[in-house]
Tab-separated table of C-alpha atoms in Angstrom:
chain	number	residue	atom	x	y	z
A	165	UNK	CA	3.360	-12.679	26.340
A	166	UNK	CA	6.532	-14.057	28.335
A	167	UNK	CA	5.916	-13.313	32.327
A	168	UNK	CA	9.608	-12.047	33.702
A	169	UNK	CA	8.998	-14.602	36.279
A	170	UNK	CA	9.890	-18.668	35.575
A	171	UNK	CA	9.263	-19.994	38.622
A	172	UNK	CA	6.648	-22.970	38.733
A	173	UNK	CA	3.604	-22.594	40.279
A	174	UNK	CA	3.279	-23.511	43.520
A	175	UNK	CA	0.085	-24.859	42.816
A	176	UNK	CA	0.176	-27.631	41.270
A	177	UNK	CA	-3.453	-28.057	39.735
A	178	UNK	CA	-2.879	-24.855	37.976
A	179	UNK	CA	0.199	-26.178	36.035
A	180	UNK	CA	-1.587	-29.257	35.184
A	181	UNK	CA	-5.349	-27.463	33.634
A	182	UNK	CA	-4.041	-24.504	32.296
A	183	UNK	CA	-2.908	-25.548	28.585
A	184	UNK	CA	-6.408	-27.020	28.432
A	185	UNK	CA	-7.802	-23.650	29.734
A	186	UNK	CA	-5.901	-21.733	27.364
A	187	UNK	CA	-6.665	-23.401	24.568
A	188	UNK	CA	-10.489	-23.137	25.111
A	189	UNK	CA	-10.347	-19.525	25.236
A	190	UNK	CA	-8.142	-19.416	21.810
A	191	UNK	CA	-10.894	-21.777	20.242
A	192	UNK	CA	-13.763	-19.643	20.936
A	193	UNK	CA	-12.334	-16.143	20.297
A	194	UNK	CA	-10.754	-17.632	16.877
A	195	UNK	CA	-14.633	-18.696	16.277
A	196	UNK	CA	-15.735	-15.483	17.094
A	197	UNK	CA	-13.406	-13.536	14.999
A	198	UNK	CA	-13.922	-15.764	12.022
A	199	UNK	CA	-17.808	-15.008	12.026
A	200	UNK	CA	-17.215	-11.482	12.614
A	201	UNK	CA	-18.170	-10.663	16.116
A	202	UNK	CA	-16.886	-7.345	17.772
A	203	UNK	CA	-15.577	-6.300	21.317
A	204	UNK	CA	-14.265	-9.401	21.738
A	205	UNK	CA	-11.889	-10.215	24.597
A	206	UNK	CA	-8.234	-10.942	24.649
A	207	UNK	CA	-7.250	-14.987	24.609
A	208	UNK	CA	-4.809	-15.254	27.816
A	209	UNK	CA	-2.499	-17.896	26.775
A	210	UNK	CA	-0.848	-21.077	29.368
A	211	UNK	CA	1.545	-18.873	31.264
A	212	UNK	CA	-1.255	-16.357	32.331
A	213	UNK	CA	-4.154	-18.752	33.308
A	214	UNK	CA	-0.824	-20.271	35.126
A	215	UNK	CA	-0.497	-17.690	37.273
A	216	UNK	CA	-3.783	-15.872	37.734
A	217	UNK	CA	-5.254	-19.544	38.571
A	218	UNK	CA	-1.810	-19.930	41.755
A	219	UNK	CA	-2.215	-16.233	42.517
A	220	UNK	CA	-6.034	-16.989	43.058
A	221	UNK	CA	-5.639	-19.971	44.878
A	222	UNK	CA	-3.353	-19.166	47.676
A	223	UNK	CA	-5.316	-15.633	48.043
A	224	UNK	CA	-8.266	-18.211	48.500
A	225	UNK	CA	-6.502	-19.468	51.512
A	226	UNK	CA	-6.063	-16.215	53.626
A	227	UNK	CA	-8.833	-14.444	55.660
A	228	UNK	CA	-8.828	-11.266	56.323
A	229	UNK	CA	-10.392	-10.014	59.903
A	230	UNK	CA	-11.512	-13.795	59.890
A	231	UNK	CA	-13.589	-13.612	56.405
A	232	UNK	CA	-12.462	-15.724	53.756
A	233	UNK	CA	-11.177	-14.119	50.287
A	234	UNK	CA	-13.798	-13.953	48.237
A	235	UNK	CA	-12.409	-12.266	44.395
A	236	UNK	CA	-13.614	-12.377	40.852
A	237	UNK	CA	-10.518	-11.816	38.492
A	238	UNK	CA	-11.130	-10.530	34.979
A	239	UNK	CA	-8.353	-10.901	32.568
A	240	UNK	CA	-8.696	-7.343	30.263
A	241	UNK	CA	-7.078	-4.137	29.752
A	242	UNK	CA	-8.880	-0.965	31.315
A	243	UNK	CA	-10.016	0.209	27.870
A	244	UNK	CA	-12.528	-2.616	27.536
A	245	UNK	CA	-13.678	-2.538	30.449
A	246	UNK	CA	-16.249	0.573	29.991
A	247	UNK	CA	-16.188	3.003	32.776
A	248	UNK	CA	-13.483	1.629	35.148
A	249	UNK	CA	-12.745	2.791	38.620
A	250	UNK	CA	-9.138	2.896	38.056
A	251	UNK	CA	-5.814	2.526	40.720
A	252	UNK	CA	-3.868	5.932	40.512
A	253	UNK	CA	-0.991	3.532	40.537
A	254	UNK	CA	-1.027	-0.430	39.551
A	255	UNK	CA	-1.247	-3.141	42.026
A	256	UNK	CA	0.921	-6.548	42.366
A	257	UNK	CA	-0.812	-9.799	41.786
A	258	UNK	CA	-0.571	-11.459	44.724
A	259	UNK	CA	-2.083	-13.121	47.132
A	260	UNK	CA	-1.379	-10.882	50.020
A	261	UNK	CA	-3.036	-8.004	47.946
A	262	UNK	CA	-6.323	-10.297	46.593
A	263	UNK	CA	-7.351	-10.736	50.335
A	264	UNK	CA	-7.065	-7.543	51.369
A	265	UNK	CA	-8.693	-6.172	47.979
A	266	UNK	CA	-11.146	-8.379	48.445
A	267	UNK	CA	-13.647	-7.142	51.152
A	268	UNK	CA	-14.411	-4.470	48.967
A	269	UNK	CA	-14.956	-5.785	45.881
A	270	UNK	CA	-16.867	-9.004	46.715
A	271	UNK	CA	-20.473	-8.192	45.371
A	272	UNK	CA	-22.040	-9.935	42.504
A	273	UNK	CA	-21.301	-8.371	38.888
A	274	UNK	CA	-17.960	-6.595	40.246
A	275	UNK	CA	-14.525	-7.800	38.951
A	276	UNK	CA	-10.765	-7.107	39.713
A	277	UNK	CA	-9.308	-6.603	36.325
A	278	UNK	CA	-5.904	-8.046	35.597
A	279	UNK	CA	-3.679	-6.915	32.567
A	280	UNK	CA	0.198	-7.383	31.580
A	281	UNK	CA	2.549	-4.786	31.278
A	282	UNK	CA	4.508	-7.151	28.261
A	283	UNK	CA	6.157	-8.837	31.440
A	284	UNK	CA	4.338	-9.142	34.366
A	285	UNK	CA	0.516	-9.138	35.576
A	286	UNK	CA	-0.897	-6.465	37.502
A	287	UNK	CA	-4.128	-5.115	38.591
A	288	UNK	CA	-5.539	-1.810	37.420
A	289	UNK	CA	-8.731	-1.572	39.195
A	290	UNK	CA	-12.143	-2.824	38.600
A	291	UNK	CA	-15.114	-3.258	36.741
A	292	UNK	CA	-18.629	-4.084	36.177
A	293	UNK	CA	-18.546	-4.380	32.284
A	294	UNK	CA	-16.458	-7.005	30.867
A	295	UNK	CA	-16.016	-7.808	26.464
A	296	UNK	CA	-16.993	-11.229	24.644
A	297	UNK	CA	-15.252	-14.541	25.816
A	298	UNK	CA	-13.815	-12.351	28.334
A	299	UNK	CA	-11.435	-14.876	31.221
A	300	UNK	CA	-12.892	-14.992	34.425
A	301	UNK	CA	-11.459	-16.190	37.526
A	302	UNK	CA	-14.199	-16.553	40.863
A	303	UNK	CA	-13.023	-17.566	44.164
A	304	UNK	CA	-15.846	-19.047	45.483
A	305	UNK	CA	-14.522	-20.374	49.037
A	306	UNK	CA	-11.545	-21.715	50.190
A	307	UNK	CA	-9.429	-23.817	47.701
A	308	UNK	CA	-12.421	-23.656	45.529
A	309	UNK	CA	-12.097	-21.664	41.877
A	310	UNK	CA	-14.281	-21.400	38.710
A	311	UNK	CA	-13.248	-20.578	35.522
A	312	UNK	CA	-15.632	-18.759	33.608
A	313	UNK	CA	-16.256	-17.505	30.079
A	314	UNK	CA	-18.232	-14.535	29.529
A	315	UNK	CA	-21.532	-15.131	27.298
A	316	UNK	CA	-22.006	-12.510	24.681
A	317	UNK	CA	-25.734	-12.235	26.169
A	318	UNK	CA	-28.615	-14.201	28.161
A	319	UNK	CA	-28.943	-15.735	31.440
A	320	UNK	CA	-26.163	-14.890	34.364
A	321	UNK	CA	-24.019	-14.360	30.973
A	322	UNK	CA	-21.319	-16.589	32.279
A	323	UNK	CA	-20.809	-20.382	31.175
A	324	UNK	CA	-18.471	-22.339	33.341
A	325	UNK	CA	-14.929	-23.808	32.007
A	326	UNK	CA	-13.408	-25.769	34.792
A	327	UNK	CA	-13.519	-25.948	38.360
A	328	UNK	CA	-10.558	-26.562	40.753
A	329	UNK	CA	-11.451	-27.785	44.386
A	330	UNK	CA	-7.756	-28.430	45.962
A	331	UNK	CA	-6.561	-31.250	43.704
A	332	UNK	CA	-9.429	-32.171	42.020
A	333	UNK	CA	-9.804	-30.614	38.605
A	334	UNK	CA	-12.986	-30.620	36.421
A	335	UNK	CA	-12.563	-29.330	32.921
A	336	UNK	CA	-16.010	-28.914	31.269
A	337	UNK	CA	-16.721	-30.859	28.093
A	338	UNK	CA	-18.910	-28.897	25.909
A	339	UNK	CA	-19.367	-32.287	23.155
A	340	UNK	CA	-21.385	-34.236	26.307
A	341	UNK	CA	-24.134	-31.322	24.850
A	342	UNK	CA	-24.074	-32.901	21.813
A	343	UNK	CA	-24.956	-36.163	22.451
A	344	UNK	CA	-28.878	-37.212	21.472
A	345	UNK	CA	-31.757	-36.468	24.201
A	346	UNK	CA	-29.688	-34.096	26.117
A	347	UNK	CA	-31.902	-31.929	28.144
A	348	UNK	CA	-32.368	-28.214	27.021
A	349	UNK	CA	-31.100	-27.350	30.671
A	350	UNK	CA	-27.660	-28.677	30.033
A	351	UNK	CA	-27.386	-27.560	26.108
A	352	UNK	CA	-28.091	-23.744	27.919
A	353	UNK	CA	-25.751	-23.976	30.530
A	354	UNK	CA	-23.079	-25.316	28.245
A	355	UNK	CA	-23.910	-22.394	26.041
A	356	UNK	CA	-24.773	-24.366	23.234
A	357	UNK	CA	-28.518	-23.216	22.789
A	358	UNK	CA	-30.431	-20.665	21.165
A	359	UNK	CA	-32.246	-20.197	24.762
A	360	UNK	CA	-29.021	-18.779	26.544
A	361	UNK	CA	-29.515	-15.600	24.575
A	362	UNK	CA	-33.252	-15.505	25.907
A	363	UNK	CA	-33.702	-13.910	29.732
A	364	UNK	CA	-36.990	-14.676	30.214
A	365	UNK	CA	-37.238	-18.277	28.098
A	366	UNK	CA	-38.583	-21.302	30.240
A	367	UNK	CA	-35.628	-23.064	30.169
A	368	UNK	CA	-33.063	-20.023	31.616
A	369	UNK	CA	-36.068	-19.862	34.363
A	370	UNK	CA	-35.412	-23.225	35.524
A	371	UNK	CA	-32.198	-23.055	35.700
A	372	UNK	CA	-32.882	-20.023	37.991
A	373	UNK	CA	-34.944	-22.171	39.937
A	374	UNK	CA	-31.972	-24.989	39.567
A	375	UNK	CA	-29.580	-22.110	41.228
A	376	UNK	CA	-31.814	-21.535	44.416
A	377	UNK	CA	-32.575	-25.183	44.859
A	378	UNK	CA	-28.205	-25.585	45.222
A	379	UNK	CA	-28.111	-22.445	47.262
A	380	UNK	CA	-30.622	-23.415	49.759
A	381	UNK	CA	-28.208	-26.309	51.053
A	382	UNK	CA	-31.099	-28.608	52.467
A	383	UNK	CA	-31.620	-30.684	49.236
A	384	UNK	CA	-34.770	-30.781	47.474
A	385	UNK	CA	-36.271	-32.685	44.539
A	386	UNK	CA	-38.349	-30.329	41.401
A	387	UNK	CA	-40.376	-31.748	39.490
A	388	UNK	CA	-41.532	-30.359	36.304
A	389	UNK	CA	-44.785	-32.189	34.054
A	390	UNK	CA	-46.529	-30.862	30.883
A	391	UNK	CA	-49.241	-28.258	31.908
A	392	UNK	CA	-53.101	-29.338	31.467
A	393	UNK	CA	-52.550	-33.013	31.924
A	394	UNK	CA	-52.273	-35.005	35.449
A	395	UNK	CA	-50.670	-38.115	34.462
A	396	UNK	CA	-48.580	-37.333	37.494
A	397	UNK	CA	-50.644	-37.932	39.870
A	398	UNK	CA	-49.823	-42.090	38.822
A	399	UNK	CA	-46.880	-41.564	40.392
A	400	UNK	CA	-47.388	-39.838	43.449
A	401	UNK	CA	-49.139	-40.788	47.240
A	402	UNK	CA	-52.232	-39.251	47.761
A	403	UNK	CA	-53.758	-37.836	49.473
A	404	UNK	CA	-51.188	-34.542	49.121
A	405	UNK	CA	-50.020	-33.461	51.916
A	406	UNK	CA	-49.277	-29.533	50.997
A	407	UNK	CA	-51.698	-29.385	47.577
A	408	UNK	CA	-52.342	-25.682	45.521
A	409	UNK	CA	-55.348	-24.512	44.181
A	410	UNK	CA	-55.335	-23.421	42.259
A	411	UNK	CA	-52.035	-23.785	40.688
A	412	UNK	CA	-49.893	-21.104	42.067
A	413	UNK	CA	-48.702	-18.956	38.706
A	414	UNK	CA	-46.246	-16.690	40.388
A	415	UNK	CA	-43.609	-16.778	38.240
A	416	UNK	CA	-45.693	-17.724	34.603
A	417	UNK	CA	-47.013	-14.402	35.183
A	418	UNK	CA	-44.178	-12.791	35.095
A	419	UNK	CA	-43.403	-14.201	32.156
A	420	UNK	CA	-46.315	-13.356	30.159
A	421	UNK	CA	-46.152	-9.802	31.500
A	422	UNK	CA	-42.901	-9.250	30.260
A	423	UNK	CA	-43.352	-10.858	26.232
A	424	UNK	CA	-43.605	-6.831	25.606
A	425	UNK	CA	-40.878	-6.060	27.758
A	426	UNK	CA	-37.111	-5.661	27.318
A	427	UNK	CA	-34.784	-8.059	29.477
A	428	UNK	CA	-32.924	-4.621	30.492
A	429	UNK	CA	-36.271	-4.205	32.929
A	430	UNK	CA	-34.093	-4.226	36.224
A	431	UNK	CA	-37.547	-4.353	38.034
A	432	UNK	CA	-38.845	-7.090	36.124
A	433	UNK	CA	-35.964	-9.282	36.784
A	434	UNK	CA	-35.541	-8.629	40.515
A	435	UNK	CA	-39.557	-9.516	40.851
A	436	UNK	CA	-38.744	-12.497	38.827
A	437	UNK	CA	-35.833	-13.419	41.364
A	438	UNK	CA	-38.424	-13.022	44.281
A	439	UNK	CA	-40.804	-15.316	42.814
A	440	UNK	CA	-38.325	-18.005	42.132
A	441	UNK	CA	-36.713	-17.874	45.174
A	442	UNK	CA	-40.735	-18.435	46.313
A	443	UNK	CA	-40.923	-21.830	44.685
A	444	UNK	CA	-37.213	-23.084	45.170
A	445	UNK	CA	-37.878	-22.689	48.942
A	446	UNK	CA	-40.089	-25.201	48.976
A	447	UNK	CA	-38.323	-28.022	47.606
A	448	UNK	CA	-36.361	-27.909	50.966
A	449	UNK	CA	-39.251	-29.317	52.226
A	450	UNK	CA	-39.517	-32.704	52.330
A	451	UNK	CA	-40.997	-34.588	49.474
A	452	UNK	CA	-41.209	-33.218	45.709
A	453	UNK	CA	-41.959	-30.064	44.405
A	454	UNK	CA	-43.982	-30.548	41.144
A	455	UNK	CA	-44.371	-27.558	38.477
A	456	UNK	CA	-45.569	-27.491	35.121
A	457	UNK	CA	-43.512	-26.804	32.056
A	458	UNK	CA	-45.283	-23.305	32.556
A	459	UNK	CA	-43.700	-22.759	35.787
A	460	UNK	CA	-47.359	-23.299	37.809
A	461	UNK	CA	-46.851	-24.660	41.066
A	462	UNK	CA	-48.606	-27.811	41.402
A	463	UNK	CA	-48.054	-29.180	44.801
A	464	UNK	CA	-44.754	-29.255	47.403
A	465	UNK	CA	-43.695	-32.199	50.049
A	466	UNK	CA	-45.302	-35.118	47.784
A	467	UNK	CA	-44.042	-38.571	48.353
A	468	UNK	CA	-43.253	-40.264	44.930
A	469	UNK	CA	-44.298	-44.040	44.622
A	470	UNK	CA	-44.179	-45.778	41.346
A	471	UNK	CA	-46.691	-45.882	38.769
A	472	UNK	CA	-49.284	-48.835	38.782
A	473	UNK	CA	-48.833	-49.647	35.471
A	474	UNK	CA	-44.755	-49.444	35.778
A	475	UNK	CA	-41.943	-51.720	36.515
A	476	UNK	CA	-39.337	-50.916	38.802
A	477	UNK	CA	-36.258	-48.722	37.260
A	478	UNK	CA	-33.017	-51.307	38.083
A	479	UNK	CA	-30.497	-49.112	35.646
A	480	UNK	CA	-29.718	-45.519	34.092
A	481	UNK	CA	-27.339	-43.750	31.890
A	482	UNK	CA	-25.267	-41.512	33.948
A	483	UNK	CA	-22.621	-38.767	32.730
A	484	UNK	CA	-21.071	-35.490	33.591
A	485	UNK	CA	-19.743	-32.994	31.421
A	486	UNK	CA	-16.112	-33.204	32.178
A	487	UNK	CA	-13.633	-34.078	30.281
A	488	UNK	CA	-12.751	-38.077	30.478
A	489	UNK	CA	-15.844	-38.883	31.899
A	490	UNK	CA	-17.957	-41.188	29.938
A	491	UNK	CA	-21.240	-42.503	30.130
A	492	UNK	CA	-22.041	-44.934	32.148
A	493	UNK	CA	-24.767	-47.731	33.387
A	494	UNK	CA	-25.571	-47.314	37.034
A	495	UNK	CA	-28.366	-48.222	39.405
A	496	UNK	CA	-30.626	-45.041	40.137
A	497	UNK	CA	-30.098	-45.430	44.092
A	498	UNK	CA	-25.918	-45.349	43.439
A	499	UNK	CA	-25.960	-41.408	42.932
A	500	UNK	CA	-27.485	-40.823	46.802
A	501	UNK	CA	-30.085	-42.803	47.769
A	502	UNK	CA	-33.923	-42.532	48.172
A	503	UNK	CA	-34.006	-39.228	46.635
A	504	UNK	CA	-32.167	-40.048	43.106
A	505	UNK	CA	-33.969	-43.208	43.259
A	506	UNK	CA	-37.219	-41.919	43.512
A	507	UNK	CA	-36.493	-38.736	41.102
A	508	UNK	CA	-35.340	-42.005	38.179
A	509	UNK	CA	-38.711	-44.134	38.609
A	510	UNK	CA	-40.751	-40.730	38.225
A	511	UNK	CA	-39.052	-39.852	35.205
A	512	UNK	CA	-39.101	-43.951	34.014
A	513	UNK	CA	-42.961	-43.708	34.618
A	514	UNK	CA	-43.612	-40.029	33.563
A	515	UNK	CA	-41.331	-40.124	30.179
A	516	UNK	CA	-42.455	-36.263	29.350
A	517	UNK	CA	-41.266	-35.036	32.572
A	518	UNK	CA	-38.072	-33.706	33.975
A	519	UNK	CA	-36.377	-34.264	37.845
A	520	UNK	CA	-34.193	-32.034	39.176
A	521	UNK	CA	-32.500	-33.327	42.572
A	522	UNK	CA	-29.910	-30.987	44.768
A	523	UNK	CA	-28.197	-32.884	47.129
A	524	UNK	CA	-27.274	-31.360	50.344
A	525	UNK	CA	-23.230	-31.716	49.933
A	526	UNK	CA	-23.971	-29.686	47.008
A	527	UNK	CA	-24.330	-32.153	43.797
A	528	UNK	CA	-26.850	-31.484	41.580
A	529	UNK	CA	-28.628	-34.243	38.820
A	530	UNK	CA	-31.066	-33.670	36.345
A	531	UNK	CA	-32.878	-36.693	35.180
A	532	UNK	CA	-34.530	-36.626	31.584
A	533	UNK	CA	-36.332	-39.946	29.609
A	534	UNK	CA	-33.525	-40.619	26.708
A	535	UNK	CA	-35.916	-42.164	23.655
A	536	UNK	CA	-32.237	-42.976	21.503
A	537	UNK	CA	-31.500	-45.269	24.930
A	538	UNK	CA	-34.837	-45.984	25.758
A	539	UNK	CA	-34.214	-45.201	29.573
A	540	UNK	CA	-33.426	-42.854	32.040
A	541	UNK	CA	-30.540	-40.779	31.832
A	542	UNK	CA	-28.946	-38.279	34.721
A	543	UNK	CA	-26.866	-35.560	33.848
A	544	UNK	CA	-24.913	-34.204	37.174
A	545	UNK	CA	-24.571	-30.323	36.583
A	546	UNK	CA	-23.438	-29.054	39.474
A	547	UNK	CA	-19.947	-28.179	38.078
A	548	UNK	CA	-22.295	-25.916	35.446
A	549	UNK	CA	-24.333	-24.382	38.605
A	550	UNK	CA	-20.852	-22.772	40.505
């Protein structure tokens, strides 16, 4: 499709990520197509990411009564969008219109949907129903945008593509995924595992719990050891100071209650949203949180000290997964002090475990033993977690 309009956009990021955008979206939807998947999306190419990306941006800047825009942009003709609540007549894409769209369309799961008339974008209402691979455009805040690719099923059915804050640009690098040892928690969010496609499975749980933690905003540290073993409490000062007992099984009974259940159980999931909220509240206490890999609540506000039988941790692999960013040796205490260096000498002591730290100014690490490197290894996800 050629847009009528050549003018640059006036954004520069946009310009600069949108090839790269474009050409993830072809990638995929070629994939698709090859293995003979159905209502699949349409692959916007440059020139539309282009502009949806500067439309989205500028409308990210206005407020409207004093609220900032707050949008979710779907790239799709009304025909695959399901039932649409269609626009008697079509709308110009432009900021002006996104802001003052926007107050009424903000909600979770709804989306303005954005086609092409063969020379110019336009919007033609909205929807709650979106195909395969479909383009997604959230405004999250000002200057702040995610690009997201719809998941043909499983958790939040969204995986992230690139984020845009201002004139930083962070293009997600599916390969990182790849690489040996990476925690199931990343491989899921990247869309690469088997899990995504599984509501309920332990992993999409935690990264429910992951979601809350970020939300929250005070910063927290999770914890999560094998069940039936308390080679944990090595590493942590006793005596507790807020201990459970027994274990608090909240959300693992939701979980086994619902093995018979479909995912579609709208009750089920909202009860499972409650109970996860429940737990991720608690790591804004301070201290850890510890869980088991059953989702059991251990304890909350411990103090972690290391091991008796361990040596100090004095370096870690560290990576994100962006494109041009490559691993890296760092000192635990480098990523944010105390808290990431206490979450690294837990996991260097307690080598079946798993540490999630939020960080209040919104970073989020997951630290994970790596056997290939023989250390400990942080993954920062938070550009997966938008």
């Amino acid at each position: 499709m050629e847009l009528i309009s050549d003018k640059n956009s006036t954004y520069q990021a946009a310009s600069k990520v949108a090839g790269l955008i474009a050409a993830h979206f072809y990638k995929h939807l070629a994939a698709a197509q090859e293995n003979g998947e159905e209502n699949l999306a349409a692959a916007p190419d440059a020139r539309v990411v282009e502009k949806l990306i500067d439309v989205a941006f500028w409308a990210s800047l206005h407020k409207e009564e004093g609220n900032s825009t707050k949008i979710s942009l779907a790239f799709l003709p009304p025909a695959q969008a399901g039932k649409p609540l269609l626009f008697e007549r079509p709308l110009q894409l432009t900021p002006k219109v996104l802001s003052k769209l926007a107050p009424g369309v903000e909600r979770a799961g709804v989306h303005v949907g954005v086609w092409h008339d063969g020379t110019e974008l336009y919007i033609w209402g909205t929807t709650i129903r979106l195909p395969d691979y479909c383009f997604v455009l959230d405004v999250s805040e000002p200057a702040l945008l995610v690009v997201k690719q719809r998941r043909i099923i499983g958790l939040g059915k969204f995986t992230n593509v690139a984020v845009l804050r201002g004139d930083q640009i962070k293009v997600v690098d599916e390969n990182i995924g790849l690489l040996p040892d990476s925690p199931e928690i990343l491989t899921s969010l990247l869309g690469l595992s088997s899990t995504a496609a599984v509501w309920n499975d332990p992993v999409n749980i935690l990264i429910q719990i992951a979601v809350s933690m970020r939300a929250h905003g005070r910063g927290g540290i999770l914890l999560v050891t094998p069940a039936l073993q308390d080679r944990w409490k090595a590493s942590i000062i006793h005596p507790l100071q807020y201990p459970v007992a027994p274990a608090f099984s909240g959300v693992a009974d939701l979980v086994r209650q619902n093995c018979s259940r479909s995912v579609s159980d709208i009750y089920w999931q909202n009860a499972l949203r409650r109970e996860v909220e429940n737990v991720a509240g608690l790591t804004a206490v301070d201290g850890a949180t510890l869980i088991t890999d059953r989702h059991e609540l251990l304890t909350f506000g411990a103090k972690i000290t290391r091991a008796a039988y361990a040596t100090p941790v004095d370096q870690m692999q560290f990576m994100e997964p962006i494109l041009d960013s490559t691993p890296r040796l760092i000192h635990p205490s480098s990523l944010g002090g105390t808290r990431h260096l206490s979450a690294a000498q837990f996991v260097h002591d307690q080598r079946d475990s798993l540490a999630l730290v939020a960080s209040q100014d919104g970073y989020f690490t997951v630290f994970s033993w790596s056997k290939n490197a023989q250390m400990v290894q942080a993954h920062r996800i938070d550009v997966l977690l938008l």
